[in-house]
Coordinates of C-alpha atoms and ligand atoms in Angstrom, one line a residue:
X514 CA 103.6 105.8 -74.1
X515 CA 101.0 108.4 -75.1
X516 CA 98.0 107.8 -77.1
X517 CA 95.3 109.5 -79.2
X518 CA 92.1 108.3 -80.8
X519 CA 91.1 109.5 -84.2
X520 CA 87.4 109.3 -84.9
X521 CA 86.6 108.4 -88.5
X522 CA 83.3 107.7 -90.2
X523 CA 82.2 104.5 -88.6
X524 CA 85.4 103.4 -86.9
X525 CA 88.1 104.6 -84.6
X526 CA 91.8 104.4 -85.3
X527 CA 94.2 104.2 -82.4
X528 CA 97.6 105.7 -82.9
X529 CA 100.4 105.4 -80.4
X530 CA 103.7 107.2 -80.2
X531 CA 106.3 105.0 -78.7
X532 CA 109.8 106.5 -78.5
X533 CA 110.9 106.8 -82.1
X534 CA 108.2 104.6 -83.5
X535 CA 104.6 105.3 -84.5
X536 CA 102.6 102.2 -84.1
X537 CA 99.3 102.0 -85.9
X538 CA 97.2 99.5 -84.0
X539 CA 94.6 98.9 -86.5
X540 CA 90.9 99.7 -86.5
X541 CA 88.8 98.7 -83.5
X542 CA 85.5 99.6 -82.0
X543 CA 86.0 101.7 -78.8
X544 CA 89.3 103.2 -77.9
X545 CA 89.6 103.2 -74.1
X546 CA 93.0 102.5 -72.6
X547 CA 92.3 98.9 -71.6
X548 CA 91.3 98.0 -75.1
X549 CA 94.3 99.7 -76.5
X550 CA 96.6 97.7 -74.2
X551 CA 94.9 94.5 -75.3
X552 CA 95.1 95.5 -78.9
X553 CA 98.7 96.4 -78.5
X554 CA 99.5 92.8 -77.6
X555 CA 97.8 91.3 -80.7
X556 CA 100.0 89.8 -83.2
X557 CA 98.3 91.1 -86.2
X558 CA 99.0 94.7 -85.6
X559 CA 99.9 96.8 -88.5
X560 CA 103.2 98.6 -87.8
X561 CA 103.3 102.1 -89.4
X562 CA 106.9 103.2 -88.7
X563 CA 108.1 106.7 -88.9
X564 CA 109.7 107.3 -92.2
X565 CA 112.4 109.8 -93.1
X566 CA 110.2 111.6 -95.5
X567 CA 107.2 112.2 -93.2
X568 CA 108.5 115.7 -92.3
X569 CA 109.1 117.0 -95.8
X570 CA 107.9 120.4 -96.9
X571 CA 108.3 120.7 -100.6
X572 CA 109.0 123.5 -103.1
X573 CA 108.4 122.9 -106.8
X574 CA 110.7 124.4 -109.4
X575 CA 109.8 124.8 -113.0
X576 CA 113.4 125.1 -114.2
X577 CA 112.8 127.0 -117.4
X578 CA 111.3 129.9 -115.5
X579 CA 113.1 129.9 -112.2
X580 CA 116.5 131.5 -112.6
X581 CA 118.7 132.0 -115.7
X582 CA 122.5 131.8 -115.0
X583 CA 124.0 132.0 -118.5
X584 CA 121.8 134.8 -119.9
X585 CA 120.1 132.9 -122.7
X586 CA 116.7 133.8 -121.3
X587 CA 116.0 130.3 -120.1
X588 CA 116.3 129.1 -116.5
X589 CA 118.8 126.4 -115.7
X590 CA 120.3 124.2 -112.9
X591 CA 123.2 126.6 -112.0
X592 CA 120.4 129.2 -111.6
X593 CA 118.7 126.9 -109.1
X594 CA 122.0 126.5 -107.2
X595 CA 122.4 130.2 -107.0
X596 CA 119.0 130.4 -105.2
X597 CA 119.5 127.6 -102.7
X598 CA 120.1 130.1 -99.9
X599 CA 116.8 131.7 -100.6
X600 CA 115.1 128.3 -100.5
X601 CA 116.8 127.4 -97.3
X602 CA 115.7 130.7 -95.7
X603 CA 112.2 130.1 -96.9
X604 CA 112.3 127.0 -94.7
X605 CA 111.5 124.2 -97.1
X606 CA 113.4 120.8 -97.0
X607 CA 112.5 119.2 -100.3
X608 CA 112.8 120.4 -103.9
X609 CA 110.9 118.9 -106.8
X610 CA 112.6 119.8 -110.0
X611 CA 110.4 119.5 -113.1
X612 CA 112.1 117.6 -116.0
X613 CA 115.6 118.7 -117.0
X614 CA 116.4 115.7 -119.2
X615 CA 117.3 116.0 -122.9
X616 CA 114.2 116.9 -124.8
X617 CA 113.0 118.7 -127.9
X618 CA 110.8 120.6 -125.5
X619 CA 107.5 120.0 -127.3
X620 CA 106.0 119.8 -123.8
X621 CA 108.7 121.8 -122.0
X622 CA 110.6 118.7 -121.0
X623 CA 107.8 116.3 -120.4
X624 CA 108.8 114.8 -123.7
X625 CA 112.1 113.1 -123.0
X626 CA 114.5 112.0 -125.8
X627 CA 117.3 110.8 -123.4
X628 CA 116.5 109.7 -119.9
X629 CA 120.1 109.6 -118.8
X630 CA 121.3 113.1 -119.8
X631 CA 120.5 116.6 -118.6
X632 CA 119.5 118.8 -121.5
X633 CA 122.2 121.3 -122.4
X634 CA 119.6 124.0 -122.1
X635 CA 119.5 123.3 -118.3
X636 CA 123.2 122.5 -117.8
X637 CA 125.0 119.2 -117.4
X638 CA 124.8 116.0 -115.3
X639 CA 127.6 117.5 -113.2
X640 CA 125.5 120.6 -112.5
X641 CA 122.7 118.3 -111.3
X642 CA 125.1 116.4 -109.0
X643 CA 126.2 119.7 -107.7
X644 CA 122.7 120.8 -107.1
X645 CA 121.9 117.6 -105.2
X646 CA 125.1 117.9 -103.1
X647 CA 124.6 121.6 -102.3
X648 CA 121.0 121.2 -101.5
X649 CA 121.8 118.3 -99.2
X650 CA 124.3 120.5 -97.3
X651 CA 121.4 122.8 -96.6
X652 CA 119.2 119.9 -95.4
X653 CA 117.2 119.9 -98.7
X654 CA 116.3 116.7 -100.5
X655 CA 116.0 116.9 -104.3
X656 CA 113.5 114.9 -106.2
X657 CA 113.2 114.7 -109.9
X658 CA 110.3 114.2 -112.3
X659 CA 109.9 110.7 -113.7
X660 CA 108.1 110.6 -117.0
X661 CA 107.4 107.0 -117.9
X662 CA 104.0 107.0 -119.5
X663 CA 105.5 108.3 -122.7
X664 CA 108.8 109.4 -124.3
X665 CA 109.5 112.1 -126.9
X666 CA 108.9 111.2 -130.5
X667 CA 112.6 111.9 -130.9
X668 CA 113.6 109.2 -128.4
X669 CA 115.8 106.6 -130.3
X670 CA 113.3 103.9 -129.3
X671 CA 110.6 105.7 -131.1
X672 CA 112.7 106.5 -134.1
X673 CA 113.4 102.8 -134.4
X674 CA 109.7 102.0 -133.9
X675 CA 108.7 104.2 -136.8
X676 CA 111.3 102.5 -139.0
X677 CA 109.9 99.0 -138.1
X678 CA 106.5 99.2 -136.4
X679 CA 106.4 95.4 -136.1
X680 CA 110.0 95.1 -134.7
X681 CA 111.3 95.1 -131.1
X682 CA 110.9 98.9 -130.6
X683 CA 107.5 98.9 -132.2
X684 CA 106.5 96.8 -129.2
X685 CA 107.7 99.6 -126.9
X686 CA 104.9 101.8 -128.0
X687 CA 101.1 101.5 -128.6
X688 CA 101.0 101.2 -132.4
X689 CA 98.1 99.8 -134.3
X690 CA 97.0 99.5 -137.9
X691 CA 94.4 102.1 -138.9
X692 CA 91.1 101.3 -140.4
X693 CA 90.8 102.5 -144.0
X694 CA 93.3 105.2 -143.4
X695 CA 91.5 106.3 -140.2
X696 CA 92.9 106.0 -136.6
X697 CA 92.1 102.8 -134.6
X698 CA 89.6 104.7 -132.5
X699 CA 88.2 108.2 -131.9
X700 CA 89.9 109.0 -128.6
X701 CA 90.6 112.7 -128.1
X702 CA 94.1 113.6 -126.9
X703 CA 94.2 115.3 -123.5
X704 CA 95.7 118.3 -125.3
X705 CA 93.2 118.4 -128.1
X706 CA 92.8 116.7 -131.5
X707 CA 93.0 113.0 -132.2
X708 CA 95.1 110.8 -129.7
X709 CA 96.5 108.9 -132.8
X710 CA 99.0 110.0 -135.3
X711 CA 99.9 108.2 -138.5
X712 CA 103.4 106.9 -138.9
X713 CA 104.2 108.3 -142.4
X714 CA 102.4 106.3 -145.1
X715 CA 102.8 103.0 -143.3
X716 CA 99.1 102.6 -142.4
X717 CA 100.2 102.4 -138.7
X718 CA 99.2 104.9 -136.1
X719 CA 100.7 105.5 -132.6
X720 CA 98.9 106.6 -129.5
X721 CA 99.7 109.8 -127.8
X722 CA 97.5 110.9 -124.9
X723 CA 99.3 114.2 -124.7
X724 CA 101.0 116.1 -127.6
X725 CA 101.9 114.2 -130.7
X726 CA 105.5 114.6 -129.7
X727 CA 104.8 112.3 -126.7
X728 CA 104.1 108.7 -127.9
X729 CA 102.7 106.5 -125.1
X730 CA 104.8 103.6 -124.0
X731 CA 103.5 100.0 -124.0
X732 CA 103.6 98.9 -120.4
X733 CA 102.3 95.5 -121.3
X734 CA 105.8 94.8 -122.7
X735 CA 108.1 93.4 -120.0
X736 CA 111.3 94.2 -121.9
X737 CA 110.3 97.9 -121.9
X738 CA 109.5 97.8 -118.2
X739 CA 112.9 96.3 -117.4
X740 CA 114.6 99.1 -119.3
X741 CA 112.7 101.7 -117.4
X742 CA 113.6 100.2 -114.0
X743 CA 117.2 100.2 -114.9
X744 CA 117.1 103.8 -115.8
X745 CA 115.3 104.7 -112.6
X746 CA 117.8 102.9 -110.5
X747 CA 120.6 104.7 -112.3
X748 CA 119.2 108.0 -111.0
X749 CA 118.7 106.7 -107.5
X750 CA 122.3 105.4 -107.5
X751 CA 123.3 109.0 -108.3
X752 CA 121.8 110.2 -105.0
X753 CA 118.5 111.8 -105.8
X754 CA 115.9 111.6 -103.0
X755 CA 113.1 110.3 -105.1
X756 CA 110.7 111.1 -107.8
X757 CA 107.5 113.0 -108.6
X758 CA 105.9 110.5 -111.0
X759 CA 104.2 111.9 -114.0
X760 CA 100.9 110.7 -115.6
X761 CA 101.4 107.3 -114.0
X762 CA 97.6 106.7 -113.8
X763 CA 97.6 106.3 -117.6
X764 CA 100.2 103.6 -118.1
X765 CA 97.5 100.9 -118.6
X766 CA 95.1 101.2 -121.5
X767 CA 92.2 99.2 -122.7
X768 CA 92.0 99.3 -126.5
X769 CA 89.4 96.6 -126.9
X770 CA 86.4 98.9 -126.7
X771 CA 86.5 100.8 -130.0
X772 CA 85.0 104.2 -130.3
X773 CA 83.6 106.3 -127.5
X774 CA 80.6 108.7 -127.8
X775 CA 81.7 111.8 -129.7
X776 CA 81.7 115.1 -127.7
X777 CA 82.3 117.5 -130.6
X778 CA 81.6 117.9 -134.3
X779 CA 85.0 116.3 -135.2
X780 CA 83.6 113.0 -134.0
X781 CA 86.3 112.6 -131.2
X782 CA 85.4 111.8 -127.6
X783 CA 86.8 111.5 -124.1
X784 CA 88.3 108.0 -123.6
X785 CA 89.4 108.6 -120.1
X786 CA 87.6 105.6 -118.6
X787 CA 89.8 103.4 -120.9
X788 CA 93.1 104.9 -119.9
X789 CA 93.0 106.1 -116.3
X790 CA 93.5 103.8 -113.3
X791 CA 92.5 100.9 -115.4
X792 CA 92.0 97.5 -113.9
X793 CA 95.3 95.6 -114.1
X794 CA 97.4 98.7 -113.4
X795 CA 98.1 97.5 -109.9
X796 CA 100.4 94.7 -111.0
X797 CA 102.6 97.2 -112.9
X798 CA 102.7 99.6 -110.0
X799 CA 103.7 97.0 -107.5
X800 CA 106.4 95.6 -109.8
X801 CA 107.7 99.2 -110.4
X802 CA 107.9 99.8 -106.7
X803 CA 109.6 96.5 -105.9
X804 CA 112.2 96.8 -108.6
X805 CA 113.1 100.4 -107.9
X806 CA 111.8 102.8 -105.2
X807 CA 111.6 100.2 -102.5
X808 CA 115.2 99.1 -102.9
X809 CA 116.4 102.7 -102.2
X810 CA 113.8 103.7 -99.6
X811 CA 113.3 106.8 -101.7
X812 CA 110.5 109.3 -101.6
X813 CA 107.8 108.9 -104.3
X814 CA 105.1 111.4 -105.1
X815 CA 102.7 110.3 -107.8
X816 CA 100.3 112.3 -110.0
X817 CA 97.2 110.2 -109.7
X818 CA 93.8 111.7 -110.0
X819 CA 90.6 110.1 -108.7
X820 CA 91.8 107.3 -106.3
X821 CA 88.6 106.2 -104.6
X822 CA 88.7 106.2 -100.8
X823 CA 88.5 102.4 -100.8
X824 CA 91.7 102.2 -102.7
X825 CA 93.8 104.7 -100.6
X826 CA 95.5 101.9 -98.7
X827 CA 96.8 100.3 -101.8
X828 CA 98.2 103.5 -103.1
X829 CA 99.5 105.3 -100.1
X830 CA 99.1 102.9 -97.2
X831 CA 102.0 101.4 -95.3
X832 CA 102.7 99.1 -98.2
X833 CA 101.3 101.4 -100.9
X834 CA 102.7 101.8 -104.3
X835 CA 103.8 105.3 -103.4
X836 CA 104.8 107.4 -100.4
X837 CA 102.2 110.0 -101.3
X838 CA 100.0 111.3 -104.2
X839 CA 98.6 114.6 -105.3
X840 CA 94.9 114.6 -104.7
X841 CA 93.1 116.6 -107.4
X842 CA 89.9 117.3 -105.5
X843 CA 90.3 121.1 -105.7
X844 CA 91.8 121.4 -109.1
X845 CA 88.7 121.7 -111.2
X846 CA 87.5 124.9 -109.3
X847 CA 88.2 128.2 -111.0
X848 CA 86.0 131.2 -110.4
X849 CA 87.0 132.7 -113.6
X850 CA 85.9 129.7 -115.7
X851 CA 83.2 127.2 -115.9
X852 CA 80.5 126.4 -113.4
X853 CA 81.9 128.5 -110.6
X854 CA 82.2 131.8 -112.5
X855 CA 81.0 134.6 -110.2
X856 CA 80.3 132.2 -107.3
X857 CA 83.5 132.6 -105.3
X858 CA 82.1 132.0 -101.8
X859 CA 80.1 128.9 -102.7
X860 CA 83.1 127.6 -104.6
X861 CA 85.4 127.9 -101.5
X862 CA 82.8 126.1 -99.4
X863 CA 82.5 123.4 -101.9
X864 CA 86.3 123.0 -101.9
X865 CA 86.3 122.9 -98.1
X866 CA 83.8 120.1 -98.0
X867 CA 85.7 118.1 -100.6
X868 CA 89.1 118.6 -99.0
X869 CA 87.8 117.7 -95.5
X870 CA 86.0 114.6 -96.8
X871 CA 89.3 113.4 -98.3
X872 CA 91.2 114.3 -95.1
X873 CA 88.8 112.2 -93.1
X874 CA 89.2 109.3 -95.5
X875 CA 93.0 109.5 -95.6
X876 CA 94.2 110.6 -92.2
X877 CA 95.7 107.8 -90.2
X878 CA 96.1 105.6 -93.4
X879 CA 98.7 107.5 -95.3
X880 CA 99.8 110.9 -96.6
X881 CA 98.4 113.1 -99.4
X882 CA 100.7 115.8 -100.8
X883 CA 98.7 119.0 -100.3
X884 CA 99.2 121.9 -102.7
X885 CA 97.4 124.8 -104.3
X886 CA 99.5 125.6 -107.3
X887 CA 101.7 123.9 -109.9
X888 CA 102.8 124.3 -113.4
X889 CA 99.6 122.8 -114.8
X890 CA 97.1 125.3 -113.3
X891 CA 96.5 129.0 -113.2
X892 CA 97.7 130.7 -110.1
X893 CA 95.7 130.3 -106.9
X894 CA 94.8 133.9 -106.3
X895 CA 93.3 134.0 -109.8
X896 CA 91.4 130.8 -109.2
X897 CA 90.1 131.4 -105.7
X898 CA 89.8 135.2 -105.4
X899 CA 88.2 138.0 -107.4
X900 CA 90.7 140.6 -108.7
X901 CA 89.1 143.2 -106.4
X902 CA 89.4 140.9 -103.4
X903 CA 93.1 140.3 -103.9
X904 CA 95.0 141.9 -101.0
X905 CA 97.5 140.9 -98.3
X906 CA 94.9 139.4 -96.0
X907 CA 93.1 137.3 -98.7
X908 CA 96.4 136.2 -100.2
X909 CA 97.9 135.3 -96.8
X910 CA 94.9 133.2 -95.7
X911 CA 95.4 130.9 -98.7
X912 CA 98.4 128.9 -97.5
X913 CA 96.8 128.6 -94.0
X914 CA 94.0 126.6 -95.8
X915 CA 96.3 123.7 -96.6
X916 CA 99.6 123.9 -94.8
X917 CA 98.3 122.3 -91.6
X918 CA 96.1 119.6 -93.2
X919 CA 97.3 116.0 -92.7
X920 CA 99.9 115.3 -95.4
X921 CA 103.0 116.8 -97.0
X922 CA 102.7 120.5 -98.0
X923 CA 104.1 121.7 -101.4
X924 CA 104.7 125.2 -102.5
X925 CA 105.1 126.2 -106.2
X926 CA 107.7 128.8 -107.2
X927 CA 106.3 132.3 -106.9
X928 CA 103.3 131.3 -104.8
X929 CA 105.1 132.6 -101.8
X930 CA 105.1 136.1 -103.2
X931 CA 101.6 135.9 -104.6
X932 CA 102.4 135.8 -108.3
X933 CA 99.4 135.9 -110.6
X934 CA 98.6 135.5 -114.2
X935 CA 97.7 138.2 -116.7
X936 CA 95.5 138.3 -119.8
X937 CA 97.1 138.3 -123.3
X938 CA 95.7 140.2 -126.2
X939 CA 96.5 137.6 -128.8
X940 CA 97.2 133.8 -129.0
X941 CA 100.7 134.6 -130.3
X942 CA 101.7 135.6 -126.8
X943 CA 101.3 132.0 -125.6
X944 CA 103.9 129.3 -126.0
X945 CA 102.5 125.9 -125.0
X946 CA 101.4 123.4 -127.7
X947 CA 98.7 122.3 -125.3
X948 CA 97.3 125.8 -125.3
X949 CA 97.0 125.8 -129.0
X950 CA 95.5 122.3 -129.2
X951 CA 92.8 123.4 -126.7
X952 CA 92.2 126.7 -128.5
X953 CA 91.7 124.8 -131.8
X954 CA 89.2 122.5 -130.1
X955 CA 87.3 125.6 -128.8
X956 CA 87.1 127.0 -132.3
X957 CA 86.0 123.6 -133.7
X958 CA 83.2 123.6 -131.1
X959 CA 81.9 126.8 -132.6
X960 CA 83.4 129.5 -130.3
X961 CA 84.4 132.8 -131.8
X962 CA 88.2 133.6 -131.7
X963 CA 87.4 136.3 -129.1
X964 CA 85.5 133.9 -126.8
X965 CA 88.1 131.2 -127.2
X966 CA 90.9 133.7 -126.2
X967 CA 88.8 134.8 -123.2
X968 CA 88.5 131.2 -122.1
X969 CA 92.2 130.6 -122.6
X970 CA 93.1 133.7 -120.6
X971 CA 90.9 132.5 -117.8
X972 CA 92.1 128.9 -117.5
X973 CA 95.3 128.0 -119.3
X974 CA 98.2 126.5 -117.3
X975 CA 100.8 128.7 -118.9
X976 CA 99.9 131.5 -116.5
X977 CA 101.9 129.8 -113.8
X978 CA 105.0 129.5 -116.1
X979 CA 106.0 133.1 -116.4
X980 CA 109.6 133.9 -115.1
X981 CA 110.1 134.0 -111.3
X982 CA 109.9 137.6 -110.1
X983 CA 113.1 138.1 -108.1
X984 CA 113.4 141.9 -108.3
X985 CA 112.2 145.1 -110.0
X986 CA 115.1 145.1 -112.4
X987 CA 114.5 144.5 -116.1
X988 CA 113.2 141.0 -116.7
X989 CA 112.5 140.7 -113.0
X990 CA 116.0 139.6 -112.1
X991 CA 115.3 136.3 -113.8
X992 CA 117.7 137.0 -116.7
X993 CA 119.7 139.8 -118.3
X994 CA 118.3 138.7 -121.7
X995 CA 114.8 138.6 -122.9
X996 CA 113.1 135.6 -121.3
X997 CA 111.7 132.7 -123.3
X998 CA 108.3 133.6 -122.0
X999 CA 107.2 137.2 -121.1
X1000 CA 107.3 138.3 -117.4
X1001 CA 104.2 139.4 -115.7
X1002 CA 104.2 143.2 -116.2
X1003 CA 103.3 143.5 -112.5
X1004 CA 106.8 142.4 -111.4
X1005 CA 108.1 145.8 -110.3
X1006 CA 105.6 145.8 -107.5
X1007 CA 105.4 142.0 -106.8
X1008 CA 108.9 140.6 -106.4
X1009 CA 111.1 138.8 -103.9
X1010 CA 113.5 141.6 -103.2
X1011 CA 110.8 144.0 -102.4
X1012 CA 109.0 141.6 -100.1
X1013 CA 112.2 140.6 -98.3
X1014 CA 112.6 144.2 -97.3
X1015 CA 109.1 144.4 -95.9
X1016 CA 108.3 142.5 -92.8
X1017 CA 104.6 142.8 -93.4
X1018 CA 104.8 141.2 -96.9
X1019 CA 103.3 137.9 -98.1
X1020 CA 106.7 136.4 -98.4
X1021 CA 107.5 137.1 -94.7
X1022 CA 104.1 135.7 -93.7
X1023 CA 104.7 132.6 -95.8
X1024 CA 108.0 132.0 -94.0
X1025 CA 106.1 132.0 -90.7
X1026 CA 103.5 129.5 -92.1
X1027 CA 106.3 127.2 -93.1
X1028 CA 108.2 127.7 -89.8
X1029 CA 105.1 126.8 -87.8
X1030 CA 104.6 123.7 -89.9
X1031 CA 108.2 122.6 -89.1
X1032 CA 108.3 123.8 -85.5
X1033 CA 109.5 120.9 -83.4
X1034 CA 106.9 121.7 -80.7
X1035 CA 104.0 121.0 -83.1
X1036 CA 105.5 118.9 -85.9
X1037 CA 104.4 115.6 -84.5
X1038 CA 100.8 116.8 -84.4
X1039 CA 100.9 118.2 -87.9
X1040 CA 102.3 115.0 -89.2
X1041 CA 100.6 112.3 -87.2
X1042 CA 97.7 114.0 -85.5
X1043 CA 94.1 113.3 -86.1
X1044 CA 92.0 115.5 -88.3
X1045 CA 88.6 116.9 -87.1
X1046 CA 86.5 119.4 -89.0
X1047 CA 85.2 122.2 -86.9
X1048 CA 82.3 124.6 -87.5
X1049 CA 81.3 122.4 -90.4
X1050 CA 78.0 124.1 -91.1
X1051 CA 79.5 127.6 -91.2
X1052 CA 79.0 129.4 -94.5
X1053 CA 82.2 131.5 -93.9
X1054 CA 84.7 129.4 -92.1
X1055 CA 87.4 126.9 -93.0
X1056 CA 88.2 125.4 -89.6
X1057 CA 89.7 122.2 -88.4
X1058 CA 91.6 120.7 -85.5
X1059 CA 94.7 118.5 -85.5
X1060 CA 95.4 116.7 -82.3
X1061 CA 97.8 114.3 -80.9
X1062 CA 98.7 113.2 -77.4
X1063 CA 96.6 115.9 -75.8
X1064 CA 98.0 118.7 -78.0
X1065 CA 95.1 120.4 -80.0
X1066 CA 96.0 122.8 -82.7
X1067 CA 93.1 124.6 -84.4
X1068 CA 92.9 126.5 -87.6
X1069 CA 90.2 129.2 -88.3
X1070 CA 90.1 130.9 -91.6
X1071 CA 87.5 133.4 -92.7
X1072 CA 86.8 132.7 -96.4
X1073 CA 84.9 135.9 -96.9
X1074 CA 85.5 139.7 -97.0
X1075 CA 83.0 140.1 -94.1
X1076 CA 83.5 139.6 -90.4
X1077 CA 82.9 136.0 -89.3
X1078 CA 82.1 134.7 -85.8
X1079 CA 82.9 131.2 -84.6
X1080 CA 79.9 129.3 -83.2
X1081 CA 81.8 127.8 -80.4
X1082 CA 84.2 129.3 -77.8
X1083 CA 87.8 129.2 -78.6
X1084 CA 90.5 129.3 -75.9
X1085 CA 94.2 129.1 -76.3
X1086 CA 97.4 130.6 -77.5
X1087 CA 97.6 132.2 -80.9
X1088 CA 100.5 130.7 -82.9
X1089 CA 99.8 132.4 -86.2
X1090 CA 97.6 135.3 -87.3
X1091 CA 97.7 137.3 -90.5
X1092 CA 96.3 140.4 -88.8
X1093 CA 98.4 140.5 -85.7
X1094 CA 95.3 141.1 -83.5
X1095 CA 92.4 138.8 -82.8
X1096 CA 89.0 140.0 -81.6
X1097 CA 86.7 137.9 -79.5
X1098 CA 83.1 138.2 -78.4
X1099 CA 82.0 136.1 -75.4
X1100 CA 84.8 133.7 -75.9
X1101 CA 84.0 133.3 -79.6
X1102 CA 86.4 134.5 -82.3
X1103 CA 85.4 137.4 -84.4
X1104 CA 87.5 137.1 -87.5
X1105 CA 88.0 140.0 -89.7
X1106 CA 87.8 139.8 -93.5
X1107 CA 90.0 136.9 -94.7
X1108 CA 91.5 136.6 -91.3
X1109 CA 93.5 133.3 -90.7
X1110 CA 94.6 132.1 -87.3
X1111 CA 96.2 129.1 -85.8
X1112 CA 95.5 128.5 -82.1
X1113 CA 97.0 126.1 -79.7
X1114 CA 93.8 125.2 -77.8
X1115 CA 93.4 124.7 -74.1
X1116 CA 95.5 127.4 -72.6
X1117 CA 94.6 131.0 -72.0
X1118 CA 96.2 133.5 -74.3
X1119 CA 99.0 135.4 -72.6
Ligands
NOJ1627 C1 101.5 116.1 -116.3 C2 102.5 117.2 -116.3 O1 102.4 117.8 -115.0 C3 102.2 118.1 -117.5 O2 102.9 119.3 -117.4 C4 102.5 117.3 -118.7 O3 102.2 118.1 -119.8 C5 101.8 116.0 -118.8 N1 101.8 115.3 -117.5 C6 102.4 115.1 -119.8 O4 103.6 114.7 -119.4

């Protein structure tokens, strides 16, 4: 038996590895061996078993933009199958595929009109089965998106609800009578404009937190919940590995409060505190888990912003509602937009402090899913680095920031080759209804068209949805036909084929990052090791240590374009380095601009 003590704020957590079992012994003062032995024998120990999903390293696919196989300019499932070898070689072992269900595509698939069928745009249910099977042959688990806060306005349930708002299906949605022709309250939709839409001339309105093509479901209705559970179990029976669960923090709403303070001349306001993580949601989350996920021991990854530290056990603890959640603590930082504009260094330090605080709170209790990019945000080099600072070294230090944190790492398509966004000259070049809703709100707030377009260019999520850049061929090797959304004009120089041929490319470095994360010599430490922040008062470094059973792995990243010196001496073997040579001065590391290294501490470098 080997042991390790993880020091957290005011307590210690003792973790033991015993053969194939990780046993979490609970929180105790002190952590010496005698105490551990005594604690071991207590009956009330909390048993945190190793789970099959603990070693996952994920890759997110936005299917519309990944690979087209039938030359209609839209990515599809056979296209994903064609690229499975690439994904296997990259080294990941889990794929999250964004929604491919039947949909009018008002929100690019997050508006589902039939939960049981793949949309013909993406292929067939058979294609999906083939993808799951072929991925499995390569050791890759496929998880699907689960969108159950809302459906499409073209879902048969909703069509029926509109026909008879007081009938059975009217109860499936959040439908209320308006007041003198006005909506029931002044909530603003998350995508701009009112969150309520009239149902014809009926005097009724339905709630949609997202686009008006996405009516919110009424989770207070048990009949609806049962239908959803049945649908979920159907997919699990088919063999998928689990779900990424969309917008689940919003399923419970409190409509009793009336209007919220207006935040714009249109009189609408932000009602978030009445529809995110509302009291009472826990009962639904528990019921959902017990009736579905738990029965299949599947992997669940939920989109839940703002879980307080005190609630982490309930969400991602041993008996939590989910296996893991995305933490949003770095998502609101963008040096091209808002409060951080022009303050890149300060911004990265602020992110460091937030991420480390969350690590300290979470480590030993559960798993976060760590990520930098997804389909809802601009690309990471654009958010974290000035254009003039974007080079191999600065781009390659980015994955090192998060890959070795405690939790499950996720890569978003194109991140591994350093894809970026690009400015558009006119709004017509955008495609997402959410973009237009937000643009209209900017104009309504008094911005000029030019200023609004500038803000859209700096911050809009569509930048991450351009076609995957596979090669320098026309349309970037994504399709032979004109893609549904224009390629980044920079694709001839930034593409997979080119980077595969260059051993010094970002792609090749990314593979090393993933390989080290999955290397069996270190994997236990990455997964179960403690987290300790290092050099916390440094104004340049992002450093931390992961340790388990005497193995200490240390990460040092220089967040600046200037040399940075560690305060303490560092001794050990270098496991990863984006420069290939590491300078030291009196035992301290002298990191070059944007240098990122991983060191196995305690041994002299060979
Ligand atoms: C979160 C998804 O990631 C986003 O793309 C979508 O628009 C909303 N949820 C609504 O489903």
